[in-house]
Each structure stands twice: as structure tokens, then as C-alpha cells.
Amino acid sequence: QKEVEQNSGPLSVPEGAIASLNCTYSDRGSQSFFWYRQYSGKSPELIMSIYSNGDKEDGRFTAQLNKASQYVSLLIRDSQPSDSATYLCAVKGGAGSYQLTFGKGTKLSVIP
Amino acid sequence: SAVISQKPSRDICQRGTSLTIQCQVDSQVTMMFWYRQQPGQSLTLIATANQGSEATYESGFVIDKFPISRPNLTFSTLTVSNMSPEDSSIYLCSVEFRYEAFFGQGTRLTVV
């Protein structure tokens, strides 16, 4: 069974600090990796996708992927109180696979 | 990204009744997905709906309980049948658009 593991948190960081969110996955054949942000009472919102080993940056967000270690992370620089949310890691399998497997999410609190 | 309109946004229903949730997308998409998210939990895939074919249900979900329609490439419905309090949850429609998954606003269902 494919599994995606995340530390449930809560992770608390002071405003302006770097928040680091981690995710591991069990299916070595996984090819696509996504980070979603979910505010309380709202639906998940895609913030980053990454497909190749290394780093991908988008504004204050950086996704990091290491397929050999089966590890993907999300860094949030200059964290803001508005970043307080649950962050879901999602993984899709290899070619032809269309299903996403979600982790349970990490709750992030940014303290002003 | 794809814009997804899901309704109703919330409902309170009597046990034993049924509720149909609608999902409309602003682009033609091959695959639409229905998820359930119970309080404090991650997303669980109920079924995958392709236009012109029967929906594919995940383990633990059956067509009699969660019938799905997919009449065209922009619309789908999920019915929650013969509801019990255990069906109280958030139901989410999702589509894959350019290899990324996007979500509707969700339907918060409470069964009393």
C-alpha cells in the first residue's frame, strides 16, 4: 500500500522565520509531488509541484525533492501569520498513474 | 488552473435521506475525482469518474452508497445515499488539469 508520511505538528515558527515541512513516501516509482495548503474550513489549494530531483522555488516557497531518499520538503521563507494552515503532501505514481496519495498534513502556526 | 464550482457548500440532512453534490468545471477534463475529508483527517479518495464510463470506486466505497454521474467533460455529481451520522464529512470534487489536481470549495455535510 502506498503511504505518504508527514509530521502532524503543530509546527510553530515565529514570524519572519523559515518553516520547514517534510514528507516521505513509500512508492519508489512515484514521479510527481505536490504541496497543498489548506486553511481551516477551506479546500486544499495547490502551492507547489515538483517532478525532478533538486529544488524548485516560487516566491517565498521552495520545494525540495530527493527521490533516492524518497523525501520531499517545503520551505517557507519569511513566514507570515497568513501562512498558518495545514500543509498536505501529495504523491502521484509513475507513468499512467492518475491517483494522488495524500499525507495527513502538517499544521503550521506562525506566531506574530 | 481549472476553476471548479461545487454546490451545495453545506447542508444539514436527516438520516435516511440522500444528497446530491454537483461539480462544474470551466474546462473540459478527462478525469474527475471525489474525495471525503473527515474532521482533522486527510483526504480519502472515494471514486474516479471518467466521462462515458462507470466510475471506479476505492476500497470501502460502493456504488449503491455513492452513485456518481459524469454526463460530460465538465460536470459530475456525487450522491450520498441513505445517509447516517457517520457520513457527516466534507466532500470534495477534484479535477486533473495539466497534470495537476485542483479542488472545488467542498461540501460540508452534517447528518442528524
Short mmCIF file of C-alpha atoms in Angstrom, two decimals:
data_model
loop_
_atom_site.label_atom_id
_atom_site.label_comp_id
_atom_site.label_asym_id
_atom_site.label_seq_id
_atom_site.Cartn_x
_atom_site.Cartn_y
_atom_site.Cartn_z
CA GLN A 1 0.00 0.00 0.00
CA LYS A 2 1.31 3.40 -0.96
CA GLU A 3 1.95 5.63 2.02
CA VAL A 4 2.80 9.27 2.48
CA GLU A 5 4.04 10.29 5.90
CA GLN A 6 4.11 13.76 7.40
CA ASN A 7 4.75 15.05 10.88
CA SER A 8 1.32 16.15 12.05
CA GLY A 9 2.71 19.00 14.11
CA PRO A 10 1.67 21.51 15.12
CA LEU A 11 4.80 23.24 13.91
CA SER A 12 5.18 26.68 15.42
CA VAL A 13 7.59 29.25 14.00
CA PRO A 14 7.99 32.95 14.72
CA GLU A 15 7.03 35.45 12.07
CA GLY A 16 9.87 36.02 9.63
CA ALA A 17 11.49 32.64 10.26
CA ILE A 18 11.84 29.73 7.85
CA ALA A 19 9.26 26.97 8.18
CA SER A 20 10.40 23.53 7.07
CA LEU A 21 7.82 20.88 6.27
CA ASN A 22 8.81 17.31 5.50
CA CYS A 23 7.25 14.35 3.75
CA THR A 24 8.36 10.81 2.99
CA TYR A 25 6.72 8.36 0.63
CA SER A 26 6.84 4.61 0.24
CA ASP A 27 6.32 4.08 -3.51
CA ARG A 28 9.75 4.30 -5.14
CA GLY A 29 8.10 4.59 -8.55
CA SER A 30 6.39 7.88 -7.69
CA GLN A 31 7.02 10.61 -10.21
CA SER A 32 5.01 13.67 -9.22
CA PHE A 33 4.90 15.50 -5.93
CA PHE A 34 2.66 18.28 -4.73
CA TRP A 35 2.20 20.56 -1.77
CA TYR A 36 -1.24 21.85 -0.89
CA ARG A 37 -2.19 24.47 1.65
CA GLN A 38 -5.50 24.07 3.44
CA TYR A 39 -6.93 26.76 5.64
CA SER A 40 -9.39 25.68 8.29
CA GLY A 41 -12.79 25.10 6.72
CA LYS A 42 -11.48 25.55 3.19
CA SER A 43 -10.49 23.16 0.40
CA PRO A 44 -6.87 22.35 -0.48
CA GLU A 45 -5.04 24.86 -2.65
CA LEU A 46 -2.09 23.79 -4.80
CA ILE A 47 1.01 25.80 -3.99
CA MET A 48 3.87 23.79 -5.46
CA SER A 49 4.51 20.86 -7.74
CA ILE A 50 7.88 19.20 -8.29
CA TYR A 51 8.88 16.38 -10.59
CA SER A 52 12.70 16.30 -10.66
CA ASN A 53 15.35 15.93 -8.01
CA GLY A 54 16.58 19.18 -6.57
CA ASP A 55 14.98 22.46 -5.62
CA LYS A 56 12.14 24.42 -7.14
CA GLU A 57 11.49 27.95 -5.99
CA ASP A 58 8.35 30.06 -6.30
CA GLY A 59 8.39 33.28 -4.35
CA ARG A 60 8.79 32.50 -0.66
CA PHE A 61 8.23 28.78 -1.25
CA THR A 62 10.90 26.23 -2.13
CA ALA A 63 10.11 22.57 -2.76
CA GLN A 64 12.94 20.05 -2.47
CA LEU A 65 12.87 16.53 -3.86
CA ASN A 66 15.23 13.62 -3.24
CA LYS A 67 13.92 10.52 -4.97
CA ALA A 68 16.78 8.33 -3.73
CA SER A 69 15.76 9.09 -0.16
CA GLN A 70 12.06 9.18 -1.04
CA TYR A 71 11.80 12.54 0.59
CA VAL A 72 10.16 15.82 -0.36
CA SER A 73 10.11 19.02 1.63
CA LEU A 74 8.64 22.50 1.54
CA LEU A 75 10.44 25.54 2.87
CA ILE A 76 8.57 28.75 3.55
CA ARG A 77 10.85 31.76 3.93
CA ASP A 78 9.89 34.90 5.81
CA SER A 79 6.90 33.11 7.31
CA GLN A 80 3.80 35.23 7.81
CA PRO A 81 0.79 34.69 10.09
CA SER A 82 -1.24 34.22 6.90
CA ASP A 83 0.83 31.09 6.22
CA SER A 84 -0.78 29.44 9.24
CA ALA A 85 -2.59 26.46 7.77
CA THR A 86 -2.34 22.73 7.30
CA TYR A 87 0.08 21.68 4.56
CA LEU A 88 -0.69 18.48 2.71
CA CYS A 89 1.92 16.50 0.81
CA ALA A 90 0.55 14.52 -2.15
CA VAL A 91 2.28 11.97 -4.33
CA LYS A 92 1.36 10.52 -7.69
CA GLY A 93 2.76 7.27 -9.07
CA GLY A 94 4.57 6.55 -12.30
CA ALA A 95 3.54 6.87 -15.93
CA GLY A 96 -0.15 6.24 -16.43
CA SER A 97 -0.93 6.73 -12.77
CA TYR A 98 -3.53 9.34 -12.00
CA GLN A 99 -4.30 8.85 -8.34
CA LEU A 100 -2.93 11.10 -5.65
CA THR A 101 -1.99 9.74 -2.25
CA PHE A 102 -2.16 12.37 0.47
CA GLY A 103 -0.33 12.61 3.73
CA LYS A 104 -2.24 13.53 6.85
CA GLY A 105 -0.87 17.05 6.78
CA THR A 106 1.29 19.23 8.98
CA LYS A 107 -0.38 22.06 10.85
CA LEU A 108 1.76 25.19 10.76
CA SER A 109 1.32 28.10 13.13
CA VAL A 110 3.24 31.31 12.51
CA ILE A 111 3.44 33.33 15.69
CA PRO A 112 3.40 37.14 15.27
CA SER B 1 -5.61 26.35 -13.30
CA ALA B 2 -9.11 24.95 -13.62
CA VAL B 3 -11.96 26.73 -11.86
CA ILE B 4 -14.30 24.36 -10.11
CA SER B 5 -17.72 25.22 -8.77
CA GLN B 6 -19.15 22.82 -6.24
CA LYS B 7 -22.54 23.01 -4.61
CA PRO B 8 -24.08 22.99 -2.17
CA SER B 9 -21.35 24.39 0.06
CA ARG B 10 -23.02 22.90 3.11
CA ASP B 11 -26.13 21.05 4.12
CA ILE B 12 -27.77 19.51 7.13
CA CYS B 13 -29.70 16.37 6.26
CA GLN B 14 -31.90 13.88 8.03
CA ARG B 15 -30.66 10.33 8.34
CA GLY B 16 -32.04 8.00 5.72
CA THR B 17 -32.23 10.70 3.05
CA SER B 18 -29.91 11.34 0.11
CA LEU B 19 -27.93 14.37 -1.02
CA THR B 20 -26.57 15.05 -4.48
CA ILE B 21 -23.47 17.20 -4.79
CA GLN B 22 -22.70 18.91 -8.07
CA CYS B 23 -19.33 19.79 -9.54
CA GLN B 24 -18.88 22.06 -12.57
CA VAL B 25 -15.53 22.79 -14.21
CA ASP B 26 -14.70 25.66 -16.54
CA SER B 27 -12.59 23.44 -18.80
CA GLN B 28 -13.06 20.03 -20.33
CA VAL B 29 -11.26 17.45 -18.23
CA THR B 30 -10.91 13.72 -18.65
CA MET B 31 -10.83 12.74 -15.02
CA MET B 32 -12.80 13.98 -12.06
CA PHE B 33 -12.33 12.70 -8.56
CA TRP B 34 -14.46 12.66 -5.44
CA TYR B 35 -12.83 12.75 -2.00
CA ARG B 36 -14.04 12.67 1.55
CA GLN B 37 -12.30 14.51 4.35
CA GLN B 38 -13.39 13.73 7.87
CA PRO B 39 -12.68 16.23 10.66
CA GLY B 40 -8.97 16.54 11.35
CA GLN B 41 -8.12 13.93 8.74
CA SER B 42 -6.57 13.92 5.33
CA LEU B 43 -8.30 13.26 2.03
CA THR B 44 -9.64 9.83 1.16
CA LEU B 45 -10.46 9.08 -2.46
CA ILE B 46 -13.99 7.79 -2.92
CA ALA B 47 -14.02 7.25 -6.68
CA THR B 48 -12.69 8.36 -10.03
CA ALA B 49 -15.19 9.43 -12.68
CA ASN B 50 -14.37 9.38 -16.38
CA GLN B 51 -16.83 10.65 -18.91
CA GLY B 52 -18.57 7.84 -20.75
CA SER B 53 -17.64 5.04 -18.39
CA GLU B 54 -18.60 3.73 -14.99
CA ALA B 55 -16.92 5.33 -12.01
CA THR B 56 -14.10 3.40 -10.35
CA TYR B 57 -14.57 3.08 -6.60
CA GLU B 58 -11.87 2.72 -3.97
CA SER B 59 -11.87 0.03 -1.35
CA GLY B 60 -14.55 0.68 1.23
CA PHE B 61 -16.80 2.69 -1.09
CA VAL B 62 -19.63 1.19 -3.14
CA ILE B 63 -21.78 2.44 -5.96
CA ASP B 64 -25.06 1.85 -4.12
CA LYS B 65 -23.97 4.20 -1.36
CA PHE B 66 -22.14 6.77 -3.51
CA PRO B 67 -23.58 6.75 -7.03
CA ILE B 68 -21.73 9.06 -9.41
CA SER B 69 -22.75 10.54 -12.72
CA ARG B 70 -20.42 12.00 -15.35
CA PRO B 71 -22.58 13.08 -18.27
CA ASN B 72 -19.96 15.26 -19.98
CA LEU B 73 -16.39 16.55 -19.72
CA THR B 74 -17.25 19.49 -17.44
CA PHE B 75 -19.76 18.12 -14.94
CA SER B 76 -20.18 15.38 -12.34
CA THR B 77 -22.42 14.59 -9.41
CA LEU B 78 -21.91 12.51 -6.30
CA THR B 79 -24.90 11.27 -4.35
CA VAL B 80 -24.60 10.24 -0.73
CA SER B 81 -27.44 7.76 -0.25
CA ASN B 82 -29.35 6.58 2.79
CA MET B 83 -27.28 8.84 4.99
CA SER B 84 -26.27 8.14 8.56
CA PRO B 85 -24.40 10.38 11.03
CA GLU B 86 -21.20 8.57 10.05
CA ASP B 87 -21.48 10.19 6.62
CA SER B 88 -21.01 13.62 8.18
CA SER B 89 -17.90 14.90 6.46
CA ILE B 90 -16.55 17.27 3.86
CA TYR B 91 -16.91 16.02 0.30
CA LEU B 92 -14.55 17.41 -2.31
CA CYS B 93 -14.61 17.35 -6.06
CA SER B 94 -11.25 17.42 -7.82
CA VAL B 95 -10.06 17.52 -11.41
CA GLU B 96 -6.74 16.85 -13.04
CA PHE B 97 -5.78 19.71 -15.32
CA ARG B 98 -2.37 19.76 -17.00
CA TYR B 99 -1.10 17.04 -14.64
CA GLU B 100 -2.08 18.97 -11.51
CA ALA B 101 -5.09 18.42 -9.27
CA PHE B 102 -7.44 21.22 -8.30
CA PHE B 103 -10.28 21.17 -5.84
CA GLY B 104 -13.75 22.58 -5.56
CA GLN B 105 -14.78 24.52 -2.49
CA GLY B 106 -16.12 21.40 -0.80
CA THR B 107 -19.48 20.41 0.62
CA ARG B 108 -19.76 20.25 4.39
CA LEU B 109 -22.39 17.63 5.16
CA THR B 110 -23.93 17.13 8.56
CA VAL B 111 -26.34 14.22 9.04
CA VAL B 112 -28.67 14.43 12.03
#
